[in-house]
C-alpha positions as a Markdown table, in Angstrom:
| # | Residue | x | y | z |
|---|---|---|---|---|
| 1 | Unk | -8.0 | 10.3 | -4.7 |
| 2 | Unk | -9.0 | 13.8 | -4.9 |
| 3 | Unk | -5.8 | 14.9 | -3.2 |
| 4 | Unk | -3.6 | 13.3 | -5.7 |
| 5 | Unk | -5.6 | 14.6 | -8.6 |
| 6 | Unk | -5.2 | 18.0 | -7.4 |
| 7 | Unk | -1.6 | 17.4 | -7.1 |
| 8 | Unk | -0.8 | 16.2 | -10.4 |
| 9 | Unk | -3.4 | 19.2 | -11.7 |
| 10 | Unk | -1.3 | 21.7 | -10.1 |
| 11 | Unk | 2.4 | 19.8 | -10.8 |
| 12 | Unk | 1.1 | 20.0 | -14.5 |
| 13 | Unk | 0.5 | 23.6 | -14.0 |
| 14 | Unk | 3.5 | 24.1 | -12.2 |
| 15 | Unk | 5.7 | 22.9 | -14.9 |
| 16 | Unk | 4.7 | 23.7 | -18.0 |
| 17 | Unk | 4.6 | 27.0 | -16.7 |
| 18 | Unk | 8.7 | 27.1 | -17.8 |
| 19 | Unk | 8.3 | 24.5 | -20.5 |
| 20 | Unk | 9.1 | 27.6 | -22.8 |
| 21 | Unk | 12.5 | 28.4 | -21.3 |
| 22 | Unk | 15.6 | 27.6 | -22.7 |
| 23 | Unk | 17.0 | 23.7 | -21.7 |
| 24 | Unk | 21.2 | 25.5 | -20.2 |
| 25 | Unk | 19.4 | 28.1 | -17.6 |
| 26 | Unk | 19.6 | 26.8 | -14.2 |
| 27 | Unk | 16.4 | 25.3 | -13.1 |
| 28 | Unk | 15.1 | 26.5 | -9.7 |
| 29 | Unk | 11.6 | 25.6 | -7.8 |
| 30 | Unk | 9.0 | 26.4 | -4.8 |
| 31 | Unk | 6.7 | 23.6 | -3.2 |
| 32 | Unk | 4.0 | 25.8 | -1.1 |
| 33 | Unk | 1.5 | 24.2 | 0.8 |
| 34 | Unk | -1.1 | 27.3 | 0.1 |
| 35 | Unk | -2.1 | 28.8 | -2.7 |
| 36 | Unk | -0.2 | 32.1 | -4.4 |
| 37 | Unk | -3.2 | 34.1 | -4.3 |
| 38 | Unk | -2.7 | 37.4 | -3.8 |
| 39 | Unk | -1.8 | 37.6 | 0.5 |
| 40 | Unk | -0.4 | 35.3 | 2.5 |
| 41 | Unk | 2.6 | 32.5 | 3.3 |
| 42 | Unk | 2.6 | 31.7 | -0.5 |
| 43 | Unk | 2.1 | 34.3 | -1.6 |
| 44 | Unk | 5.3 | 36.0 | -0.1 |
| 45 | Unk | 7.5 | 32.8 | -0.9 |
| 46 | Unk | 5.9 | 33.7 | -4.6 |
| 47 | Unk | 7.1 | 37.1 | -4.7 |
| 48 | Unk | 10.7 | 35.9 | -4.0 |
| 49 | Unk | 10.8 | 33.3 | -6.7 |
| 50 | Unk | 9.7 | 36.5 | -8.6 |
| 51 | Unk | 12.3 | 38.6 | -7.3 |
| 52 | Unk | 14.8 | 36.0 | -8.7 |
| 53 | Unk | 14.0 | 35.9 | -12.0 |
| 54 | Unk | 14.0 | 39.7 | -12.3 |
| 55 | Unk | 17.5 | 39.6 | -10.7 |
| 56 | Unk | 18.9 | 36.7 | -12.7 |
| 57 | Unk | 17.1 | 37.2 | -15.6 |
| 58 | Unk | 18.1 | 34.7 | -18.2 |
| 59 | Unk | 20.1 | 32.6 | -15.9 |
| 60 | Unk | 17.4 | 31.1 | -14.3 |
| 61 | Unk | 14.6 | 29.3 | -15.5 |
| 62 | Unk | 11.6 | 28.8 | -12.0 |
| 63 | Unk | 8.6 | 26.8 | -11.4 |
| 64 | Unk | 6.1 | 26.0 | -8.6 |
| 65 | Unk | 3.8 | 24.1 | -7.0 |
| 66 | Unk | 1.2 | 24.9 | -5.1 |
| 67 | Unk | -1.4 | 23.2 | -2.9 |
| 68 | Unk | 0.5 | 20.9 | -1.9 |
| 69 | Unk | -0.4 | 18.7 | 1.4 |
| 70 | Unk | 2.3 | 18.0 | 3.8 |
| 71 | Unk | 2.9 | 14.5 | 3.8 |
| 72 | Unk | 3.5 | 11.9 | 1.2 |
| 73 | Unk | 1.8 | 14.1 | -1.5 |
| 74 | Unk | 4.7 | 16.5 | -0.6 |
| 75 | Unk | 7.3 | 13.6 | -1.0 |
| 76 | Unk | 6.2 | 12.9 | -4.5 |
| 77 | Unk | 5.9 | 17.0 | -5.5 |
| 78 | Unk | 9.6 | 16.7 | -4.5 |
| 79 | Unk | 10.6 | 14.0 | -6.1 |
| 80 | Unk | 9.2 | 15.0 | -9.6 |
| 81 | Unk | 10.5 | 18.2 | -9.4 |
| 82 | Unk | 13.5 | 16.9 | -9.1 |
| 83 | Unk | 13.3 | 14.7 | -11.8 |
| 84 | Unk | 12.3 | 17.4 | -13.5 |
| 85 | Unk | 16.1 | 18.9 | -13.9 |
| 86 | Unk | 15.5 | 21.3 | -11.4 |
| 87 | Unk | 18.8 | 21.7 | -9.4 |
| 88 | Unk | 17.8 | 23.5 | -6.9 |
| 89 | Unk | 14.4 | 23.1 | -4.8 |
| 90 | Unk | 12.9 | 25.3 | -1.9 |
| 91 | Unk | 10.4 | 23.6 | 0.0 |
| 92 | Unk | 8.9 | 26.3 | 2.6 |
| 93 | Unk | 6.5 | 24.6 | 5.5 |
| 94 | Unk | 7.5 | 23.0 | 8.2 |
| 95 | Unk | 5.8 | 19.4 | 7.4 |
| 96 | Unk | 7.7 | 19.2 | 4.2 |
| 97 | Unk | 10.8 | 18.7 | 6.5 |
| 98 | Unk | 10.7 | 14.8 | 6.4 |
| 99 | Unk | 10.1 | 14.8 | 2.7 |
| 100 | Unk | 12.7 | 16.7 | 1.6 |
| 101 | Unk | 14.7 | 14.9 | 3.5 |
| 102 | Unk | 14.0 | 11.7 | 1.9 |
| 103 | Unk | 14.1 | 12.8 | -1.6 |
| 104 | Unk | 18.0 | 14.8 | -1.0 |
| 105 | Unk | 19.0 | 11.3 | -0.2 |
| 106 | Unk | 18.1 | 10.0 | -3.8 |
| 107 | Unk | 19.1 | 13.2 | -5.8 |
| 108 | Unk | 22.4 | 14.1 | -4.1 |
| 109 | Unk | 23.2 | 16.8 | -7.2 |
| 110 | Unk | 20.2 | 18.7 | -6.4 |
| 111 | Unk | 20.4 | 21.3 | -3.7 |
| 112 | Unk | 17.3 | 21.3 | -1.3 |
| 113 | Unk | 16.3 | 24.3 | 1.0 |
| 114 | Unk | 13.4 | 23.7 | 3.3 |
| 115 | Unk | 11.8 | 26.3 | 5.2 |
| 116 | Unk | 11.3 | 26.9 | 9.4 |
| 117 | Unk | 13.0 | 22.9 | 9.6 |
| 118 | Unk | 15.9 | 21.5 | 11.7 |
| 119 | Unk | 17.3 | 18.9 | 9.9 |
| 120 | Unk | 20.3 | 19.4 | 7.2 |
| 121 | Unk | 22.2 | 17.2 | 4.8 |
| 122 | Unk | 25.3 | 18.0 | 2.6 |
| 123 | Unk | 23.0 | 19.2 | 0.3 |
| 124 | Unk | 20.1 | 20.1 | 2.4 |
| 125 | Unk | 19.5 | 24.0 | 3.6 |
| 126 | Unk | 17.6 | 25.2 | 6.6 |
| 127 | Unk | 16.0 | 29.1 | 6.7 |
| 128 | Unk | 13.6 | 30.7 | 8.3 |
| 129 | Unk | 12.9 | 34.0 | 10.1 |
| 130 | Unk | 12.4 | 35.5 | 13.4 |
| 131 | Unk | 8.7 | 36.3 | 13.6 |
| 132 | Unk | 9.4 | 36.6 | 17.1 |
| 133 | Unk | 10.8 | 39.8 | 17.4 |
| 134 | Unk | 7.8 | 41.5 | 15.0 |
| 135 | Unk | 5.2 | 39.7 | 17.8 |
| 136 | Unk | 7.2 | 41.5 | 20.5 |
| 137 | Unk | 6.6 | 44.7 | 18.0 |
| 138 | Unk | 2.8 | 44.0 | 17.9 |
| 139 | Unk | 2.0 | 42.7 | 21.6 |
| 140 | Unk | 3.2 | 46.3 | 22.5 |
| 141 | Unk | 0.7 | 47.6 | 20.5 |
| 142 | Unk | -2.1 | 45.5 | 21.4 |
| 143 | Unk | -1.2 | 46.0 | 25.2 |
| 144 | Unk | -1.2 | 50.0 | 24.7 |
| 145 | Unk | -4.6 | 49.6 | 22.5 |
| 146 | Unk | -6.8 | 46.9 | 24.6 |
| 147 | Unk | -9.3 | 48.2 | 26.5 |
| 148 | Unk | -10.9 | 45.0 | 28.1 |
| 149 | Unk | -7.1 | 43.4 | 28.6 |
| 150 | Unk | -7.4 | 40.8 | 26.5 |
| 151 | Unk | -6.3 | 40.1 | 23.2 |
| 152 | Unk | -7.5 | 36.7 | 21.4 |
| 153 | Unk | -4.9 | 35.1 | 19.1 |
| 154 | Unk | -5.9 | 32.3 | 16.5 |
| 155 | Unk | -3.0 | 29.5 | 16.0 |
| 156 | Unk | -2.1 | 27.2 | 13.5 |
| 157 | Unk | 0.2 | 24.0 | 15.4 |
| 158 | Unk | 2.2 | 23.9 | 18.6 |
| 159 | Unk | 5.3 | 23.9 | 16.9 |
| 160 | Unk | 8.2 | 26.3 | 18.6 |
| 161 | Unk | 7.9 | 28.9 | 15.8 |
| 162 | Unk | 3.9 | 29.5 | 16.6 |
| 163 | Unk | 4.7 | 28.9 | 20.6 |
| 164 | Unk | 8.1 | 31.6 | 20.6 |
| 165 | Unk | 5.5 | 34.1 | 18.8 |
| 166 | Unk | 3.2 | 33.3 | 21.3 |
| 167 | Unk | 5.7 | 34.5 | 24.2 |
| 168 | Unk | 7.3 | 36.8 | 22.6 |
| 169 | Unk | 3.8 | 39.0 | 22.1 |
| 170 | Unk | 3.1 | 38.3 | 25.0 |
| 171 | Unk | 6.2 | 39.4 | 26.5 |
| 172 | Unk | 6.2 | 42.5 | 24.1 |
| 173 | Unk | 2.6 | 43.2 | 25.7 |
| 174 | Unk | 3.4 | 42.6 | 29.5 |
| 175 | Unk | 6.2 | 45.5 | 29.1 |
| 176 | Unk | 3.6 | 48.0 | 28.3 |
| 177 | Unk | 0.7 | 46.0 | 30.2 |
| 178 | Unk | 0.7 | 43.8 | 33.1 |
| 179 | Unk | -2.8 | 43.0 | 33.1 |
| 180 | Unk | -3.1 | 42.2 | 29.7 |
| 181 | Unk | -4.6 | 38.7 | 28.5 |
| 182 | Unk | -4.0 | 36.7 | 25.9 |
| 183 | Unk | -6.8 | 33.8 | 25.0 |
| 184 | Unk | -6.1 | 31.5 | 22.4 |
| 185 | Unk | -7.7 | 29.0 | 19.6 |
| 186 | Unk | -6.0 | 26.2 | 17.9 |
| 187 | Unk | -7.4 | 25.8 | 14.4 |
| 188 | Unk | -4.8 | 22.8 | 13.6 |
| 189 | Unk | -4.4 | 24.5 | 10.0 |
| 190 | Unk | -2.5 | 27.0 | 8.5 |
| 191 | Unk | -5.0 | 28.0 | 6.0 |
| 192 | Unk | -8.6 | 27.1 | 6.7 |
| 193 | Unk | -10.9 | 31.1 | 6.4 |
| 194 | Unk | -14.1 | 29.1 | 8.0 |
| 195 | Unk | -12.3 | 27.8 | 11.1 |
| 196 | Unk | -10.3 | 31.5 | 11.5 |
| 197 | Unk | -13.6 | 32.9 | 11.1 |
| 198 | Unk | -15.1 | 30.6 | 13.7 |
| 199 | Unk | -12.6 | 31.3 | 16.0 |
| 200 | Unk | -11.9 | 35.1 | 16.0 |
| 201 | Unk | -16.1 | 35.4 | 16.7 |
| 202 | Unk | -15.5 | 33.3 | 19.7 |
| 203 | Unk | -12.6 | 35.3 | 20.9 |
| 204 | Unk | -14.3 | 38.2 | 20.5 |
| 205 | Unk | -17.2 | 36.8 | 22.6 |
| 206 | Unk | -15.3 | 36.3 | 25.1 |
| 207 | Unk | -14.0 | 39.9 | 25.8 |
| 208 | Unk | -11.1 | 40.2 | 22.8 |
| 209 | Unk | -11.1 | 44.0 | 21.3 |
| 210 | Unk | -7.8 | 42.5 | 19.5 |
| 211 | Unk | -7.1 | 40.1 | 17.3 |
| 212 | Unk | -3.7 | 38.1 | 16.5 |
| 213 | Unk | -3.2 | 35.2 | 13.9 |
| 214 | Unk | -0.5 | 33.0 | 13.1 |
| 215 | Unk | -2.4 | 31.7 | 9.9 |
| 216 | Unk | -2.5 | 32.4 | 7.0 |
| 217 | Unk | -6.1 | 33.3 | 5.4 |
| 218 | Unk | -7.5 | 37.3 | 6.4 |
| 219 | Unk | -10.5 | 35.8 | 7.8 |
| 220 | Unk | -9.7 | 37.2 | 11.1 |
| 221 | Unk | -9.0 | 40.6 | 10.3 |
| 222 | Unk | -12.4 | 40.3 | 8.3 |
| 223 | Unk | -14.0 | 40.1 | 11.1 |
| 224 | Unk | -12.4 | 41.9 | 13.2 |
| 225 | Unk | -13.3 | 45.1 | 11.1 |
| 226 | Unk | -17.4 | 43.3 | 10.9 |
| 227 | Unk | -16.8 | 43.9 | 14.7 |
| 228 | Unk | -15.2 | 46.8 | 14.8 |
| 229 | Unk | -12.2 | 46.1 | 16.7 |
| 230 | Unk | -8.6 | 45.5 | 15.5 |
| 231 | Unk | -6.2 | 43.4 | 14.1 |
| 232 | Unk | -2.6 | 42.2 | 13.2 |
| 233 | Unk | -2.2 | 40.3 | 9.4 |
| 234 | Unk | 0.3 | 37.7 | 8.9 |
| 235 | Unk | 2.6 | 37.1 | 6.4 |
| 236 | Unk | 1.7 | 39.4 | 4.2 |
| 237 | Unk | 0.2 | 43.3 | 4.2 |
| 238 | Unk | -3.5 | 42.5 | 4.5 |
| 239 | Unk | -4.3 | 46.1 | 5.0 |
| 240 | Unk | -6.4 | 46.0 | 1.7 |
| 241 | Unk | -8.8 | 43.4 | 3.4 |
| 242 | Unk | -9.6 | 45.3 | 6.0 |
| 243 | Unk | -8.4 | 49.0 | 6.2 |
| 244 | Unk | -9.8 | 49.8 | 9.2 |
| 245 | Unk | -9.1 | 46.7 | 11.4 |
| 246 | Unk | -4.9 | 46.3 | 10.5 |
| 247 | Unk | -2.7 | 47.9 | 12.8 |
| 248 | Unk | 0.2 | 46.3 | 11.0 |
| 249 | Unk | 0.8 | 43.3 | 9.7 |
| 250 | Unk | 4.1 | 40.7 | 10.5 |
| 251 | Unk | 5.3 | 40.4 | 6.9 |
| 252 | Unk | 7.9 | 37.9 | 5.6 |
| 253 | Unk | 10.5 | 39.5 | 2.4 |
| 254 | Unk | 12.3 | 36.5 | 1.0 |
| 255 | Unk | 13.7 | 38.1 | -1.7 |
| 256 | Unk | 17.4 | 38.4 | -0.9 |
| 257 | Unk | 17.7 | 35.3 | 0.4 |
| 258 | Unk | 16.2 | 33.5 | -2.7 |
| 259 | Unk | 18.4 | 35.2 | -4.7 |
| 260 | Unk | 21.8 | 34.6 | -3.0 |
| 261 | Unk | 21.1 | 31.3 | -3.1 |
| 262 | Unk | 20.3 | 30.5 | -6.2 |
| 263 | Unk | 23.1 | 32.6 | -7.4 |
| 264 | Unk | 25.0 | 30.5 | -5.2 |
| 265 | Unk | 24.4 | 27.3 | -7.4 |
| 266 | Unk | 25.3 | 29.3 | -10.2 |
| 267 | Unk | 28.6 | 30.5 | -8.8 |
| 268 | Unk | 29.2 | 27.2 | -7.5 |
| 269 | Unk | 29.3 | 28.5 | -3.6 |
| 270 | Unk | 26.3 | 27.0 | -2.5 |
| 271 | Unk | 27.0 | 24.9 | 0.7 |
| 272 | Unk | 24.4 | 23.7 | 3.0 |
| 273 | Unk | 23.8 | 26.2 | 5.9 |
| 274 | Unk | 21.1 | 27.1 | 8.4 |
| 275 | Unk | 19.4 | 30.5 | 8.0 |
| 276 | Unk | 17.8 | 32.7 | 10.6 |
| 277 | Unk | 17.4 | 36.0 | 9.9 |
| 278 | Unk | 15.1 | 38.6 | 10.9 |
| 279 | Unk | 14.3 | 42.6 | 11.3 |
| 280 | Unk | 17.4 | 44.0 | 11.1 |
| 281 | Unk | 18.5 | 42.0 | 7.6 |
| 282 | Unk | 14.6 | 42.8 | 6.2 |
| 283 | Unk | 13.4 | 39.0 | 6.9 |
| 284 | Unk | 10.7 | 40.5 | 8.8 |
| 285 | Unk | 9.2 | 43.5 | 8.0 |
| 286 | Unk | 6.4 | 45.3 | 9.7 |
| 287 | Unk | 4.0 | 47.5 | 7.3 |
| 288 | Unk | 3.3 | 50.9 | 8.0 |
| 289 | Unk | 1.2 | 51.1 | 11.1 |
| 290 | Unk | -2.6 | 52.2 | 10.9 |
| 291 | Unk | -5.3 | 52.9 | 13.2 |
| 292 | Unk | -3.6 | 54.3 | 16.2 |
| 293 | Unk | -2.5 | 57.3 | 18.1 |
| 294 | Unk | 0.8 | 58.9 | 17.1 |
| 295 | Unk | 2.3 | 58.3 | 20.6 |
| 296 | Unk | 1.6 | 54.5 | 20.2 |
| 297 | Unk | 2.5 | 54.4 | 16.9 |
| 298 | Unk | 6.0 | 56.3 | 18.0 |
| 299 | Unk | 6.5 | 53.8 | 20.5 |
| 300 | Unk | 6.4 | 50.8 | 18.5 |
| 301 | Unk | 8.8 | 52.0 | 16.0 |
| 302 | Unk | 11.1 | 53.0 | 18.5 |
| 303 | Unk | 10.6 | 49.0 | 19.6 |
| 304 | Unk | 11.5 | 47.6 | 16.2 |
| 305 | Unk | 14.4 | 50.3 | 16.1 |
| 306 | Unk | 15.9 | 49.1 | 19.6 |
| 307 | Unk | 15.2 | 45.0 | 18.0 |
| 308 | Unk | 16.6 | 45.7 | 14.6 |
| 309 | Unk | 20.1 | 47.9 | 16.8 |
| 310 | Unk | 20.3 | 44.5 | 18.7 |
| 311 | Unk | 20.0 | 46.7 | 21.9 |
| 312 | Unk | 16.3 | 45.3 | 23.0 |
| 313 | Unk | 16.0 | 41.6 | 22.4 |
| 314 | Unk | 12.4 | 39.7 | 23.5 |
| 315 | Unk | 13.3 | 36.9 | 25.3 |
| 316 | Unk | 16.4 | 38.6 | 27.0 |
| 317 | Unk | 15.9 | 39.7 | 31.0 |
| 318 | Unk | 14.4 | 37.0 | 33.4 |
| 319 | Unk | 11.2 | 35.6 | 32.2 |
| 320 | Unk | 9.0 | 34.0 | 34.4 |
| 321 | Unk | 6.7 | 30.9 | 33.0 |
| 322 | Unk | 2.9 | 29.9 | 33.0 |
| 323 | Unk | 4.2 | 27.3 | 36.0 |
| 324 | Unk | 5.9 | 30.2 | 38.0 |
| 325 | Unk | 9.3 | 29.1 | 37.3 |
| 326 | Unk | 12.1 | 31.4 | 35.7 |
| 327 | Unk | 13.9 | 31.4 | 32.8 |
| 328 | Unk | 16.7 | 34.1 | 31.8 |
| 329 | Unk | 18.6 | 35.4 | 28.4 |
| 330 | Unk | 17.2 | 32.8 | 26.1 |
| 331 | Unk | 19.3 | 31.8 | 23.3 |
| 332 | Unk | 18.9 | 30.5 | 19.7 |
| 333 | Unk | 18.6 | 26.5 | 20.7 |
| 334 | Unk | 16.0 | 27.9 | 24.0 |
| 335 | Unk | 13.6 | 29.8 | 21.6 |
| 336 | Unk | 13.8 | 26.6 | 18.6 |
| 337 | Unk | 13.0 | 24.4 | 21.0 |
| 338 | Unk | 10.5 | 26.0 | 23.0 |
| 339 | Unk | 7.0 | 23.9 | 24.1 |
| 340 | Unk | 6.1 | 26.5 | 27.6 |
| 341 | Unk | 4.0 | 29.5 | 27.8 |
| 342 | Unk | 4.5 | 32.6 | 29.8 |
| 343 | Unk | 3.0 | 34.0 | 32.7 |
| 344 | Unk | -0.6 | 35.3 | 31.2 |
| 345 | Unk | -1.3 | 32.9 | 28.7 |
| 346 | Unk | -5.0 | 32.2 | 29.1 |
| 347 | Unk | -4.4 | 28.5 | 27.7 |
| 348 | Unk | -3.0 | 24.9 | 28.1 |
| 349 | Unk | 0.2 | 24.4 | 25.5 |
| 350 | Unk | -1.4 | 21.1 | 23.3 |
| 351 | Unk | 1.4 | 18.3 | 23.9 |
């Protein structure tokens, strides 16, 4: 019962915050399952619903919602928004993918675009990003700066995006590193600070002097710097959280893509499509990096240079797996679909 009223709480809040606008502008929304804030997931999905009314100006008329569990609570934050008049609807965590899907069935005039999902409709969108190749970025880092060898990382679910960012830091590490180790926590949430917390201490009990997330709060960089060792954000620049812990941060910039595609809709162009983009179109962005030597710091930006030219790619070249088998030149479907660790992973995959 709590759930739902904080649902309707934030729908209210969400709406009437374009109750004002003017009834012809085309109505756009977000569903987040965080809250804006002021870092983070949501936070960066925010700044692109931003970005589009500053582009579109009077055009476009936006709302959100935030909060919002994946589930049924999601179906139903869908489903009113698009009641709501809204004609186009960007719903951007994975477990809305189900939801969405449902609710494009009912409204077939309403364009939907869900975030890091698989499945499309005549007027359902997929998009996501390639947070891959900034973990190859960062594992480089953290493979040059370790000086135990290991490097704890805190995770959210073992879903192919969190498990190819895994690898692919891995990966980025091993090339500068061979004995480098990664161990690893599941906190099964993508936004939970006391769990993160929990976890980076532990890590760091167990020998980590580095510390990776792939959630979304800055609880681990927090306590990274309380330790004095150092850290990666995620999502967003966290830098301000802890200045002396961030190295750099993965960072997602949905701007441009928010605002093709609701100009789409306006134009009339829209079709469905499935988005992957990443460094060298601006997806992913990597913050200016902190708190290492020059040389290092050289190095990595020669790595995202190589990534972003198409000339280095991080799950390209023979990979061998935690089972000792091999894989080579992994392409799109191999790195969506991927449920295996590499060689090095201090950790057994949840199935």
């Amino acid at each position: 019962m709590k759930k739902l009223a904080t649902l309707a709480a934030a729908l209210a809040v969400g709406l009437m915050s374009g109750a004002a606008h003017a009834a012809d502008k085309l109505k756009a929304a977000w569903v987040y399952v965080g809250p804006v804030g002021d870092f983070g997931y949501s936070y960066q999905h925010d700044l692109g619903r931003k970005a589009v009314e500053k582009a579109l100006g009077d055009k476009v008329q936006t709302t959100y919602v935030e909060n919002v569990p994946e589930g049924p609570d999601a179906e139903r934050a869908i489903e009113r928004l698009a009641r709501d008049g809204n004609k186009i609807i960007f719903t951007t965590s994975f477990g809305f993918m189900d939801p969405t899907i449902k609710v494009a069935k009912k409204y077939p005039d309403v364009k939907f675009e869900h975030a890091t999902g698989y499945k499309r409709a005549d007027n359902v969108a997929t998009y996501s990003a390639r947070f891959y190749e900034g973990r190859y970025v960062i594992g480089q880092i953290a493979g040059k700066m370790s000086k135990t060898n290991t490097v704890g990382y805190i995770v959210s679910f073992p879903i192919p995006e969190v498990v190819s960012g895994i690898n692919a830091f891995m990966l980025g590490a091993q090339s500068v590193n061979p004995n480098i180790k990664v161990k690893i926590v599941w906190v099964n949430s993508w936004y939970d600070p006391g769990k993160e917390a929990d976890a980076a201490k532990v890590l760091i009990s167990q020998g980590a002097d580095i510390m990776v997330q792939h959630t979304d709060s800055t609880a681990p960089l927090q306590v990274a710097q309380e330790k004095n060792i150092l850290g990666f954000g995620q999502s967003s620049d966290m830098a301000k959280f802890a200045p002396k812990a961030q190295i750099t941060a993965i960072t997602d910039d949905w701007d441009g893509y928010y605002i093709d595609r609701v100009k789409a809709v306006l134009d009339g162009t829209w079709k469905s499509k499935d988005t992957w983009d990443g460094m060298k179109e601006g997806m992913v962005v990597l913050p200016p990096i902190a708190n290492v030597p020059d040389d290092v710091k050289k190095m990595a930006e020669e790595t995202a240079a190589k990534i972003k030219a198409g000339t280095l790619k991080p799950f390209g070249g023979t990979i061998t797996k935690q089972d000792g088998t091999t894989v080579k030149d992994l392409d799109d479907g191999a790195i969506l679909s991927m449920n295996w660790y590499v060689k090095g992973i201090d950790d057994k995959l949840p199935q």
